Amino acid sequence: MLVETLLLVTLLGAGIVMLAPDRYAGKLAAGISVIPVALTTYMYYVFLTDYNGAGNALLSPGEVAFGTQVPWLNLGEYTVQYYVGLDGISMPLLALTTILTTLAIVSAWTPIDERQSQFYGLMLLMEVSLIGVFTALDFFLWFVFWEGVLIPMYFLIGVWGGPRRKYAAIKFFVYTNVASLVMFAGLFALVFATDLTTLSLPAMATTFRAATGLPTIAGYSLATISFVLMFVGFAVKVPVFPLHTWLPDAHVEAPTPVSVMLAGVLLKMGTYALLRFNFTMLEATARQLAVPLAIVGVVSVIYGAMLALAQRDLKRIVAYSSISSMGYVILGLVAFTPLGMGGATFQMVAHGLISGLMFMTVGVIYNTTHTRMVGDMSGLADRMPWTVGIFVAAAFGYMGLPLMAGFAAEFFIFQGAFDAATLGASAPVLTSLAMFGIVIVAGYLLWAMQRTLFGGFKLETDYEVGRAAFHDVAPLAVLLLLVIALGVAPDLSLDMIQHAIAPLTGGGA
């Protein structure tokens, strides 16, 4: 019942916070959000000690941790269940969700100064849906949570965002909602073509993996067509090139705590769904299309990094770098090796922490200087030493500094992809091209830091620059410690991840 407790506590907390007076809402929301963190920490400990050998939730449903399966309703001939549970893929992402939500709420205390009850209530409501996405094992239930994330995010951007907030919110909603329809069409084309009577994700995986004699359309197998439709639907959420254009607008206009959740968790919904649906349910098709998928990933790495290099807004720099980082995930997944696929899943967690830290640090700088433009400020290191120090550490984490989570994730991906059988002779070439993205990342981050943080002090806006408040710096310090902890001891997550992906990679380690 622990998953149900997580959902119920967070949902009730969202309602309580929305009804609370504004002056108490931020502290109350932070206090309530600590409960899911504590519960998830306990679940993580139990998983490590009692369930570390748990299998894949879709391929080994009998080994799912914290599972609950109850009949719910019938949709025509299909049975829908309340079916939740965790494995080594979803457990780290659940922990990422609860931790980042609490830290994002604390980081909102300074910038959010109006309609605070509604803001914090919507943040907790979004957390409910995110928890559901990573724990649901029935498609109908999963899809309710998947779409449920859009509603609070739309209002968080559209009400509390920047000058073009309405445009960014509508663009985000339209892109992601249309993508969901494309994905839905691809999945149910397969459902209707098979003898499924339940929408359970494990049942879908078993049926799709064993399906034979599927019809062809214009010479292409239905499995291939469905795979492409689902990939496009999920790729918008990741996002990958060329389906990324909604992301910079959403990040720039969203308030910083919302950008933290968007980059840290919402983008991982896309890669998580790709792993669950495309690479698990349609493994054979994924292996056949590995090379073109890897090319998409490598192009996203280079293109996202080049776009970041051309930006002058610190938020846009971090936003475009997320496109680059998610390209590494695609490359790792298509490798179908323990290190490649394990590293890709580990990268979801590592990037969630590092991107959240980067956005949060940019937010603290903006709260003080009221500008994010590189040319408008310089020499902040003397005035904001703690914030700048953490920003530099986070940037080096993004660049793959050893003993930080980003280095571990990218090293595993590169090692796993370099000689991947699915990529054939192109594996070393594609991996080497992806590695070149690190050089570009170093270029734009070092350039931005040199211009804004060091040298003589200059500020175009008329604001006094001093040390940030403790409640602004504390979340940064916590995130940095987590980034270092996973970099020093990646097995805290990697072991459970590799147990879960073993059925996809042949069981190797």
Short mmCIF file of C-alpha atoms in Angstrom, two decimals:
data_model
loop_
_atom_site.label_atom_id
_atom_site.label_comp_id
_atom_site.label_asym_id
_atom_site.label_seq_id
_atom_site.Cartn_x
_atom_site.Cartn_y
_atom_site.Cartn_z
CA MET A 1 0.00 0.00 0.00
CA LEU A 2 2.99 2.32 -0.06
CA VAL A 3 2.40 3.51 -3.63
CA GLU A 4 -1.24 4.25 -2.74
CA THR A 5 -0.09 6.15 0.35
CA LEU A 6 2.26 8.24 -1.81
CA LEU A 7 -0.53 9.13 -4.23
CA LEU A 8 -3.10 9.83 -1.50
CA VAL A 9 -0.82 11.97 0.69
CA THR A 10 0.29 14.08 -2.25
CA LEU A 11 -3.23 14.48 -3.64
CA LEU A 12 -4.70 15.46 -0.27
CA GLY A 13 -1.74 17.76 0.30
CA ALA A 14 -2.43 19.53 -2.99
CA GLY A 15 -6.03 20.18 -1.92
CA ILE A 16 -5.00 21.41 1.54
CA VAL A 17 -2.39 23.79 0.13
CA MET A 18 -4.82 25.24 -2.42
CA LEU A 19 -7.20 26.14 0.43
CA ALA A 20 -4.48 27.56 2.70
CA PRO A 21 -3.73 31.30 3.04
CA ASP A 22 -0.99 32.51 0.70
CA ARG A 23 1.37 33.44 3.51
CA TYR A 24 1.51 29.84 4.73
CA ALA A 25 1.25 28.01 1.41
CA GLY A 26 4.97 27.72 0.57
CA LYS A 27 6.03 26.37 3.97
CA LEU A 28 3.00 24.09 4.15
CA ALA A 29 3.64 22.68 0.67
CA ALA A 30 7.29 22.03 1.51
CA GLY A 31 6.31 20.28 4.73
CA ILE A 32 3.75 18.08 2.98
CA SER A 33 6.14 17.27 0.13
CA VAL A 34 8.69 15.94 2.64
CA ILE A 35 6.31 13.06 3.43
CA PRO A 36 6.60 11.52 -0.08
CA VAL A 37 10.38 12.02 0.12
CA ALA A 38 10.49 10.10 3.41
CA LEU A 39 8.23 7.35 2.06
CA THR A 40 10.25 7.05 -1.15
CA THR A 41 13.52 6.94 0.79
CA TYR A 42 12.13 4.08 2.87
CA MET A 43 10.90 2.30 -0.28
CA TYR A 44 14.31 2.80 -1.90
CA TYR A 45 16.02 1.25 1.13
CA VAL A 46 13.62 -1.69 1.16
CA PHE A 47 14.11 -2.14 -2.59
CA LEU A 48 17.90 -2.22 -2.19
CA THR A 49 17.78 -4.69 0.69
CA ASP A 50 14.79 -6.91 -0.20
CA TYR A 51 14.09 -6.43 -3.92
CA ASN A 52 17.48 -5.74 -5.49
CA GLY A 53 17.08 -8.77 -7.71
CA ALA A 54 13.60 -7.74 -8.86
CA GLY A 55 13.03 -8.22 -12.53
CA ASN A 56 11.48 -6.04 -15.21
CA ALA A 57 7.94 -4.95 -14.31
CA LEU A 58 6.68 -5.70 -17.83
CA LEU A 59 8.57 -8.94 -18.44
CA SER A 60 8.72 -10.36 -14.89
CA PRO A 61 5.47 -9.14 -13.28
CA GLY A 62 5.76 -11.71 -10.50
CA GLU A 63 8.88 -9.93 -9.22
CA VAL A 64 7.45 -6.40 -9.08
CA ALA A 65 8.05 -4.53 -5.81
CA PHE A 66 5.27 -2.79 -3.86
CA GLY A 67 2.69 -4.10 -6.33
CA THR A 68 -1.09 -3.78 -6.08
CA GLN A 69 -3.47 -5.28 -8.65
CA VAL A 70 -7.24 -4.74 -8.28
CA PRO A 71 -9.99 -5.05 -10.95
CA TRP A 72 -11.36 -1.62 -11.83
CA LEU A 73 -13.70 -1.44 -14.82
CA ASN A 74 -14.44 -2.83 -18.27
CA LEU A 75 -14.00 -0.83 -21.48
CA GLY A 76 -15.91 -2.94 -23.97
CA GLU A 77 -14.00 -6.20 -24.24
CA TYR A 78 -10.97 -4.86 -22.40
CA THR A 79 -10.43 -5.20 -18.66
CA VAL A 80 -8.92 -2.22 -16.84
CA GLN A 81 -7.19 -2.66 -13.49
CA TYR A 82 -5.78 -0.48 -10.79
CA TYR A 83 -2.32 -1.97 -11.22
CA VAL A 84 0.80 -0.32 -9.79
CA GLY A 85 4.29 -1.46 -8.87
CA LEU A 86 7.98 -0.66 -9.11
CA ASP A 87 11.12 -2.17 -10.55
CA GLY A 88 14.72 -1.06 -10.94
CA ILE A 89 13.83 1.33 -13.76
CA SER A 90 10.96 3.15 -12.08
CA MET A 91 12.29 3.20 -8.51
CA PRO A 92 15.14 5.70 -9.17
CA LEU A 93 12.80 7.91 -11.24
CA LEU A 94 10.21 7.90 -8.45
CA ALA A 95 12.88 9.01 -5.98
CA LEU A 96 14.01 11.72 -8.42
CA THR A 97 10.43 12.99 -8.69
CA THR A 98 9.75 13.35 -4.97
CA ILE A 99 13.14 14.88 -4.16
CA LEU A 100 13.05 17.42 -6.99
CA THR A 101 9.49 18.43 -6.15
CA THR A 102 10.41 19.31 -2.58
CA LEU A 103 13.52 21.22 -3.61
CA ALA A 104 11.64 23.04 -6.39
CA ILE A 105 8.96 24.10 -3.91
CA VAL A 106 11.59 25.52 -1.54
CA SER A 107 13.29 27.31 -4.45
CA ALA A 108 9.95 28.97 -5.24
CA TRP A 109 9.75 30.82 -1.92
CA THR A 110 11.63 33.84 -3.27
CA PRO A 111 10.32 34.29 -6.85
CA ILE A 112 6.63 33.32 -6.35
CA ASP A 113 4.89 36.19 -4.57
CA GLU A 114 1.32 36.05 -5.87
CA ARG A 115 -1.42 33.41 -5.87
CA GLN A 116 0.92 31.24 -3.87
CA SER A 117 -1.69 28.75 -2.67
CA GLN A 118 -2.68 27.87 -6.22
CA PHE A 119 0.94 27.67 -7.39
CA TYR A 120 2.08 25.26 -4.68
CA GLY A 121 -1.13 23.26 -4.92
CA LEU A 122 -0.56 22.77 -8.64
CA MET A 123 3.05 21.73 -8.01
CA LEU A 124 1.84 18.98 -5.68
CA LEU A 125 -0.92 18.01 -8.11
CA MET A 126 1.72 17.63 -10.81
CA GLU A 127 3.71 15.43 -8.45
CA VAL A 128 0.69 13.11 -8.08
CA SER A 129 0.58 12.55 -11.84
CA LEU A 130 4.34 12.08 -12.09
CA ILE A 131 4.27 9.44 -9.34
CA GLY A 132 1.46 7.72 -11.24
CA VAL A 133 3.37 7.73 -14.53
CA PHE A 134 6.33 5.91 -12.98
CA THR A 135 4.27 3.39 -10.99
CA ALA A 136 1.22 2.54 -13.15
CA LEU A 137 1.26 -0.88 -14.86
CA ASP A 138 -2.11 -0.67 -16.61
CA PHE A 139 -2.25 1.42 -19.78
CA PHE A 140 -5.54 3.18 -19.00
CA LEU A 141 -4.34 4.16 -15.52
CA TRP A 142 -0.94 5.13 -16.90
CA PHE A 143 -2.52 7.28 -19.63
CA VAL A 144 -4.70 9.11 -17.09
CA PHE A 145 -1.57 10.09 -15.16
CA TRP A 146 0.37 10.80 -18.39
CA GLU A 147 -2.23 13.30 -19.57
CA GLY A 148 -2.81 14.56 -16.03
CA VAL A 149 0.67 16.10 -15.97
CA LEU A 150 -0.33 18.52 -18.76
CA ILE A 151 -3.03 20.31 -16.77
CA PRO A 152 -1.00 21.70 -13.84
CA MET A 153 1.98 22.38 -16.12
CA TYR A 154 -0.21 24.40 -18.50
CA PHE A 155 -1.42 26.64 -15.69
CA LEU A 156 1.98 26.90 -13.99
CA ILE A 157 3.47 28.28 -17.20
CA GLY A 158 0.42 30.26 -18.35
CA VAL A 159 -0.27 32.05 -15.06
CA TRP A 160 3.12 32.50 -13.39
CA GLY A 161 5.36 32.61 -16.46
CA GLY A 162 7.09 35.44 -18.30
CA PRO A 163 5.76 37.98 -20.83
CA ARG A 164 5.01 35.34 -23.50
CA ARG A 165 3.66 32.81 -21.03
CA LYS A 166 0.31 32.23 -22.76
CA TYR A 167 1.97 31.47 -26.08
CA ALA A 168 4.47 29.10 -24.42
CA ALA A 169 1.77 27.33 -22.40
CA ILE A 170 -0.48 26.79 -25.42
CA LYS A 171 2.45 25.62 -27.55
CA PHE A 172 3.50 23.16 -24.85
CA PHE A 173 -0.04 21.83 -24.46
CA VAL A 174 -0.73 21.49 -28.19
CA TYR A 175 2.58 19.78 -28.99
CA THR A 176 2.38 17.27 -26.16
CA ASN A 177 -1.33 16.58 -26.56
CA VAL A 178 -1.06 15.95 -30.30
CA ALA A 179 1.96 13.73 -29.58
CA SER A 180 -0.16 11.71 -27.15
CA LEU A 181 -2.77 11.16 -29.86
CA VAL A 182 -0.11 9.95 -32.30
CA MET A 183 1.27 7.56 -29.68
CA PHE A 184 -2.24 6.37 -28.80
CA ALA A 185 -2.98 5.59 -32.45
CA GLY A 186 0.23 3.59 -32.81
CA LEU A 187 -0.34 1.55 -29.68
CA PHE A 188 -3.98 0.73 -30.28
CA ALA A 189 -3.32 -0.29 -33.87
CA LEU A 190 -1.41 -3.18 -32.30
CA VAL A 191 -3.97 -3.75 -29.55
CA PHE A 192 -6.78 -4.15 -32.11
CA ALA A 193 -4.64 -6.43 -34.27
CA THR A 194 -4.01 -8.90 -31.43
CA ASP A 195 -6.19 -10.94 -29.09
CA LEU A 196 -5.62 -8.80 -26.00
CA THR A 197 -8.48 -8.64 -23.50
CA THR A 198 -6.69 -6.55 -20.88
CA LEU A 199 -4.80 -3.27 -20.94
CA SER A 200 -2.22 -4.45 -18.43
CA LEU A 201 1.26 -3.37 -19.56
CA PRO A 202 2.83 -6.78 -18.81
CA ALA A 203 0.10 -8.47 -20.88
CA MET A 204 0.70 -6.01 -23.70
CA ALA A 205 4.44 -6.67 -23.60
CA THR A 206 3.97 -10.45 -23.68
CA THR A 207 1.44 -10.28 -26.54
CA PHE A 208 3.30 -7.76 -28.71
CA ARG A 209 6.65 -9.53 -28.32
CA ALA A 210 5.12 -12.83 -29.42
CA ALA A 211 2.85 -11.42 -32.14
CA THR A 212 3.17 -13.02 -35.57
CA GLY A 213 1.27 -12.64 -38.81
CA LEU A 214 0.59 -8.93 -38.28
CA PRO A 215 -0.84 -7.14 -41.33
CA THR A 216 1.29 -4.92 -43.56
CA ILE A 217 0.44 -1.43 -44.79
CA ALA A 218 2.16 -0.08 -47.93
CA GLY A 219 4.74 -2.80 -47.57
CA TYR A 220 5.56 -2.02 -43.93
CA SER A 221 4.74 -4.30 -41.02
CA LEU A 222 2.14 -3.01 -38.55
CA ALA A 223 4.76 -3.47 -35.83
CA THR A 224 7.09 -1.05 -37.64
CA ILE A 225 4.35 1.51 -38.26
CA SER A 226 3.19 1.33 -34.65
CA PHE A 227 6.77 1.63 -33.42
CA VAL A 228 7.35 4.78 -35.48
CA LEU A 229 4.07 6.37 -34.33
CA MET A 230 4.83 5.65 -30.68
CA PHE A 231 8.41 6.84 -31.06
CA VAL A 232 7.25 10.15 -32.56
CA GLY A 233 4.66 10.57 -29.80
CA PHE A 234 7.17 9.99 -27.03
CA ALA A 235 10.03 11.83 -28.80
CA VAL A 236 8.08 15.10 -28.55
CA LYS A 237 8.13 14.77 -24.78
CA VAL A 238 11.87 13.87 -24.65
CA PRO A 239 12.36 16.01 -26.89
CA VAL A 240 14.60 15.06 -29.81
CA PHE A 241 15.39 16.93 -33.02
CA PRO A 242 13.31 18.07 -34.91
CA LEU A 243 10.42 17.80 -32.41
CA HIS A 244 12.03 20.06 -29.83
CA THR A 245 10.79 23.54 -30.72
CA TRP A 246 8.28 23.81 -27.88
CA LEU A 247 10.96 23.28 -25.21
CA PRO A 248 12.96 26.56 -25.24
CA ASP A 249 9.80 28.69 -25.16
CA ALA A 250 8.38 26.67 -22.27
CA HIS A 251 11.63 26.89 -20.29
CA VAL A 252 12.23 30.59 -20.88
CA GLU A 253 8.69 31.63 -19.97
CA ALA A 254 8.17 29.21 -17.08
CA PRO A 255 9.10 30.30 -13.54
CA THR A 256 12.33 28.69 -12.42
CA PRO A 257 10.79 26.02 -10.10
CA VAL A 258 8.61 24.88 -13.00
CA SER A 259 11.64 24.73 -15.32
CA VAL A 260 13.32 22.55 -12.70
CA MET A 261 10.44 20.06 -12.83
CA LEU A 262 10.14 20.30 -16.61
CA ALA A 263 13.80 19.50 -17.29
CA GLY A 264 14.36 17.30 -14.26
CA VAL A 265 11.33 15.00 -14.47
CA LEU A 266 8.88 15.73 -17.31
CA LEU A 267 11.44 15.12 -20.05
CA LYS A 268 12.21 11.77 -18.42
CA MET A 269 8.59 10.74 -18.96
CA GLY A 270 9.39 10.56 -22.67
CA THR A 271 12.54 8.45 -22.34
CA TYR A 272 10.89 6.25 -19.70
CA ALA A 273 7.95 5.62 -22.03
CA LEU A 274 10.29 4.87 -24.94
CA LEU A 275 12.04 2.25 -22.83
CA ARG A 276 8.78 0.73 -21.57
CA PHE A 277 6.81 0.70 -24.83
CA ASN A 278 9.14 0.89 -27.83
CA PHE A 279 12.22 -0.88 -26.53
CA THR A 280 10.46 -3.46 -24.34
CA MET A 281 7.17 -4.26 -26.07
CA LEU A 282 8.62 -4.00 -29.60
CA GLU A 283 12.19 -5.05 -28.94
CA ALA A 284 12.66 -6.83 -32.28
CA THR A 285 11.56 -3.75 -34.23
CA ALA A 286 13.78 -1.50 -32.10
CA ARG A 287 16.77 -3.68 -32.92
CA GLN A 288 15.95 -3.51 -36.63
CA LEU A 289 15.71 0.28 -36.54
CA ALA A 290 18.69 0.76 -34.20
CA VAL A 291 20.93 2.60 -36.68
CA PRO A 292 18.41 5.28 -37.80
CA LEU A 293 17.33 5.73 -34.17
CA ALA A 294 20.96 6.17 -33.12
CA ILE A 295 21.42 8.76 -35.88
CA VAL A 296 18.43 10.67 -34.46
CA GLY A 297 20.08 10.54 -31.03
CA VAL A 298 23.49 11.70 -32.29
CA VAL A 299 21.96 14.54 -34.33
CA SER A 300 20.07 15.66 -31.22
CA VAL A 301 23.33 15.64 -29.25
CA ILE A 302 25.22 17.79 -31.75
CA TYR A 303 22.33 20.02 -32.83
CA GLY A 304 21.20 20.73 -29.25
CA ALA A 305 24.76 21.57 -28.23
CA MET A 306 25.27 23.88 -31.22
CA LEU A 307 22.00 25.70 -30.49
CA ALA A 308 23.08 26.16 -26.88
CA LEU A 309 26.40 27.57 -28.09
CA ALA A 310 24.52 30.30 -29.99
CA GLN A 311 22.40 31.49 -27.03
CA ARG A 312 22.88 34.51 -24.79
CA ASP A 313 20.10 33.74 -22.27
CA LEU A 314 21.35 31.43 -19.50
CA LYS A 315 18.00 29.65 -19.37
CA ARG A 316 18.04 28.98 -23.09
CA ILE A 317 21.57 27.63 -22.83
CA VAL A 318 20.50 25.08 -20.22
CA ALA A 319 17.27 24.32 -22.12
CA TYR A 320 19.03 23.47 -25.37
CA SER A 321 21.66 21.46 -23.53
CA SER A 322 18.83 19.21 -22.29
CA ILE A 323 18.10 18.26 -25.91
CA SER A 324 21.74 17.29 -26.26
CA SER A 325 21.72 15.21 -23.08
CA MET A 326 18.55 13.34 -24.04
CA GLY A 327 20.24 12.37 -27.31
CA TYR A 328 22.71 10.34 -25.25
CA VAL A 329 19.78 8.44 -23.76
CA ILE A 330 18.53 7.46 -27.23
CA LEU A 331 22.02 6.27 -28.21
CA GLY A 332 22.33 4.15 -25.07
CA LEU A 333 18.89 2.58 -25.44
CA VAL A 334 19.43 1.43 -29.03
CA ALA A 335 22.69 -0.27 -28.06
CA PHE A 336 20.81 -3.02 -26.20
CA THR A 337 23.88 -3.73 -24.08
CA PRO A 338 23.92 -3.82 -20.27
CA LEU A 339 26.13 -0.74 -20.02
CA GLY A 340 24.49 1.12 -22.90
CA MET A 341 20.90 0.61 -21.83
CA GLY A 342 21.81 0.77 -18.13
CA GLY A 343 23.77 3.97 -18.72
CA ALA A 344 20.85 5.49 -20.64
CA THR A 345 18.50 4.83 -17.72
CA PHE A 346 21.10 6.11 -15.27
CA GLN A 347 21.44 9.22 -17.45
CA MET A 348 17.74 9.93 -16.92
CA VAL A 349 18.38 10.23 -13.19
CA ALA A 350 21.75 11.99 -13.50
CA HIS A 351 20.48 14.55 -15.99
CA GLY A 352 17.37 15.11 -13.86
CA LEU A 353 19.55 16.10 -10.93
CA ILE A 354 22.10 18.14 -12.90
CA SER A 355 19.61 20.01 -15.10
CA GLY A 356 17.45 20.75 -12.07
CA LEU A 357 20.53 22.11 -10.31
CA MET A 358 21.50 24.25 -13.31
CA PHE A 359 18.04 25.77 -13.70
CA MET A 360 17.75 26.35 -9.98
CA THR A 361 21.13 28.13 -9.89
CA VAL A 362 20.20 30.32 -12.86
CA GLY A 363 17.00 31.13 -10.99
CA VAL A 364 18.89 32.28 -7.89
CA ILE A 365 21.10 34.51 -10.05
CA TYR A 366 18.01 35.94 -11.78
CA ASN A 367 16.25 36.59 -8.44
CA THR A 368 19.18 38.82 -7.48
CA THR A 369 20.17 40.45 -10.79
CA HIS A 370 16.79 40.38 -12.61
CA THR A 371 18.53 39.42 -15.85
CA ARG A 372 19.65 36.17 -17.45
CA MET A 373 21.52 37.69 -20.41
CA VAL A 374 25.21 36.83 -20.55
CA GLY A 375 26.25 40.32 -21.70
CA ASP A 376 24.34 42.11 -18.93
CA MET A 377 26.45 40.96 -15.99
CA SER A 378 29.92 39.86 -14.99
CA GLY A 379 32.02 39.36 -11.86
CA LEU A 380 29.26 37.77 -9.77
CA ALA A 381 31.69 35.42 -8.02
CA ASP A 382 32.76 38.02 -5.47
CA ARG A 383 29.18 39.02 -4.63
CA MET A 384 27.52 35.56 -4.67
CA PRO A 385 30.32 33.09 -3.81
CA TRP A 386 28.18 30.13 -2.72
CA THR A 387 25.78 30.37 -5.64
CA VAL A 388 28.57 30.82 -8.15
CA GLY A 389 30.60 27.98 -6.64
CA ILE A 390 27.67 25.58 -6.99
CA PHE A 391 26.96 26.86 -10.51
CA VAL A 392 30.54 26.08 -11.53
CA ALA A 393 30.35 22.62 -9.96
CA ALA A 394 27.05 21.92 -11.73
CA ALA A 395 28.48 23.07 -15.05
CA PHE A 396 31.46 20.76 -14.66
CA GLY A 397 29.00 17.99 -13.85
CA TYR A 398 27.26 18.73 -17.14
CA MET A 399 30.64 18.54 -18.88
CA GLY A 400 31.23 15.06 -17.47
CA LEU A 401 33.67 15.77 -14.64
CA PRO A 402 34.75 12.44 -13.04
CA LEU A 403 33.18 11.54 -9.69
CA MET A 404 29.93 13.25 -10.69
CA ALA A 405 26.77 11.53 -11.91
CA GLY A 406 26.98 12.92 -15.46
CA PHE A 407 30.41 11.38 -16.04
CA ALA A 408 29.28 7.94 -14.88
CA ALA A 409 26.16 8.01 -17.08
CA GLU A 410 27.94 9.15 -20.23
CA PHE A 411 30.86 6.75 -19.69
CA PHE A 412 28.47 3.81 -19.42
CA ILE A 413 26.59 4.91 -22.55
CA PHE A 414 29.74 5.37 -24.63
CA GLN A 415 31.24 2.09 -23.48
CA GLY A 416 28.01 0.23 -24.11
CA ALA A 417 27.38 1.78 -27.53
CA PHE A 418 30.92 1.65 -28.92
CA ASP A 419 30.74 -2.00 -29.97
CA ALA A 420 26.98 -2.57 -29.86
CA ALA A 421 25.93 -5.39 -32.16
CA THR A 422 22.68 -3.60 -33.02
CA LEU A 423 24.65 -0.72 -34.56
CA GLY A 424 27.08 -2.92 -36.46
CA ALA A 425 30.03 -1.23 -38.15
CA SER A 426 28.55 2.21 -37.52
CA ALA A 427 28.76 1.84 -33.72
CA PRO A 428 32.26 3.38 -33.25
CA VAL A 429 31.49 6.23 -35.66
CA LEU A 430 28.17 7.16 -34.08
CA THR A 431 29.59 6.89 -30.56
CA SER A 432 32.60 9.06 -31.45
CA LEU A 433 30.34 11.72 -32.96
CA ALA A 434 28.21 11.72 -29.82
CA MET A 435 31.33 12.08 -27.67
CA PHE A 436 32.20 15.22 -29.62
CA GLY A 437 29.11 16.78 -28.07
CA ILE A 438 31.00 16.98 -24.78
CA VAL A 439 33.52 19.32 -26.40
CA ILE A 440 30.73 21.66 -27.52
CA VAL A 441 29.14 21.50 -24.07
CA ALA A 442 32.43 22.55 -22.51
CA GLY A 443 32.67 25.41 -25.01
CA TYR A 444 29.35 27.06 -24.31
CA LEU A 445 29.37 26.49 -20.54
CA LEU A 446 32.92 27.77 -20.08
CA TRP A 447 32.12 30.77 -22.29
CA ALA A 448 28.98 31.59 -20.32
CA MET A 449 30.70 31.21 -16.94
CA GLN A 450 33.68 33.32 -17.92
CA ARG A 451 31.44 36.14 -19.13
CA THR A 452 28.97 36.17 -16.22
CA LEU A 453 30.75 34.91 -13.12
CA PHE A 454 34.31 36.18 -13.31
CA GLY A 455 36.19 39.35 -14.17
CA GLY A 456 35.26 42.85 -13.04
CA PHE A 457 31.80 43.37 -11.61
CA LYS A 458 29.19 44.77 -13.98
CA LEU A 459 25.40 44.72 -13.94
CA GLU A 460 23.12 46.40 -16.46
CA THR A 461 20.10 46.28 -14.15
CA ASP A 462 19.78 48.57 -11.15
CA TYR A 463 19.74 46.00 -8.33
CA GLU A 464 21.97 45.38 -5.34
CA VAL A 465 23.84 42.07 -5.65
CA GLY A 466 24.66 40.16 -2.50
CA ARG A 467 24.68 36.68 -1.03
CA ALA A 468 21.52 34.68 -1.69
CA ALA A 469 19.24 33.71 1.19
CA PHE A 470 19.85 30.39 2.92
CA HIS A 471 16.59 28.89 1.63
CA ASP A 472 17.73 29.69 -1.93
CA VAL A 473 21.16 28.08 -1.58
CA ALA A 474 20.15 25.04 0.52
CA PRO A 475 18.30 23.23 -2.33
CA LEU A 476 21.33 23.81 -4.57
CA ALA A 477 23.64 22.22 -2.00
CA VAL A 478 21.37 19.20 -1.59
CA LEU A 479 21.21 18.60 -5.34
CA LEU A 480 24.98 18.99 -5.71
CA LEU A 481 25.56 16.43 -2.96
CA LEU A 482 23.22 13.98 -4.73
CA VAL A 483 25.05 14.52 -8.03
CA ILE A 484 28.37 13.76 -6.32
CA ALA A 485 26.95 10.79 -4.40
CA LEU A 486 25.73 9.10 -7.58
CA GLY A 487 29.00 9.92 -9.30
CA VAL A 488 31.07 8.36 -6.51
CA ALA A 489 28.73 5.40 -5.98
CA PRO A 490 26.70 4.85 -9.18
CA ASP A 491 25.74 1.36 -8.00
CA LEU A 492 23.23 3.01 -5.68
CA SER A 493 21.03 3.07 -8.79
CA LEU A 494 22.88 1.19 -11.51
CA ASP A 495 22.63 -2.25 -9.90
CA MET A 496 18.85 -2.16 -9.68
CA ILE A 497 18.63 -0.70 -13.19
CA GLN A 498 20.71 -3.52 -14.66
CA HIS A 499 18.59 -6.16 -12.94
CA ALA A 500 15.53 -4.62 -14.59
CA ILE A 501 17.00 -4.36 -18.09
CA ALA A 502 18.65 -7.80 -18.02
CA PRO A 503 15.75 -9.45 -19.91
CA LEU A 504 16.32 -6.95 -22.74
CA THR A 505 20.10 -7.27 -22.94
CA GLY A 506 20.44 -11.03 -22.61
CA GLY A 507 20.95 -11.07 -18.85
CA GLY A 508 24.58 -9.94 -18.91
CA ALA A 509 26.10 -7.52 -16.46
#
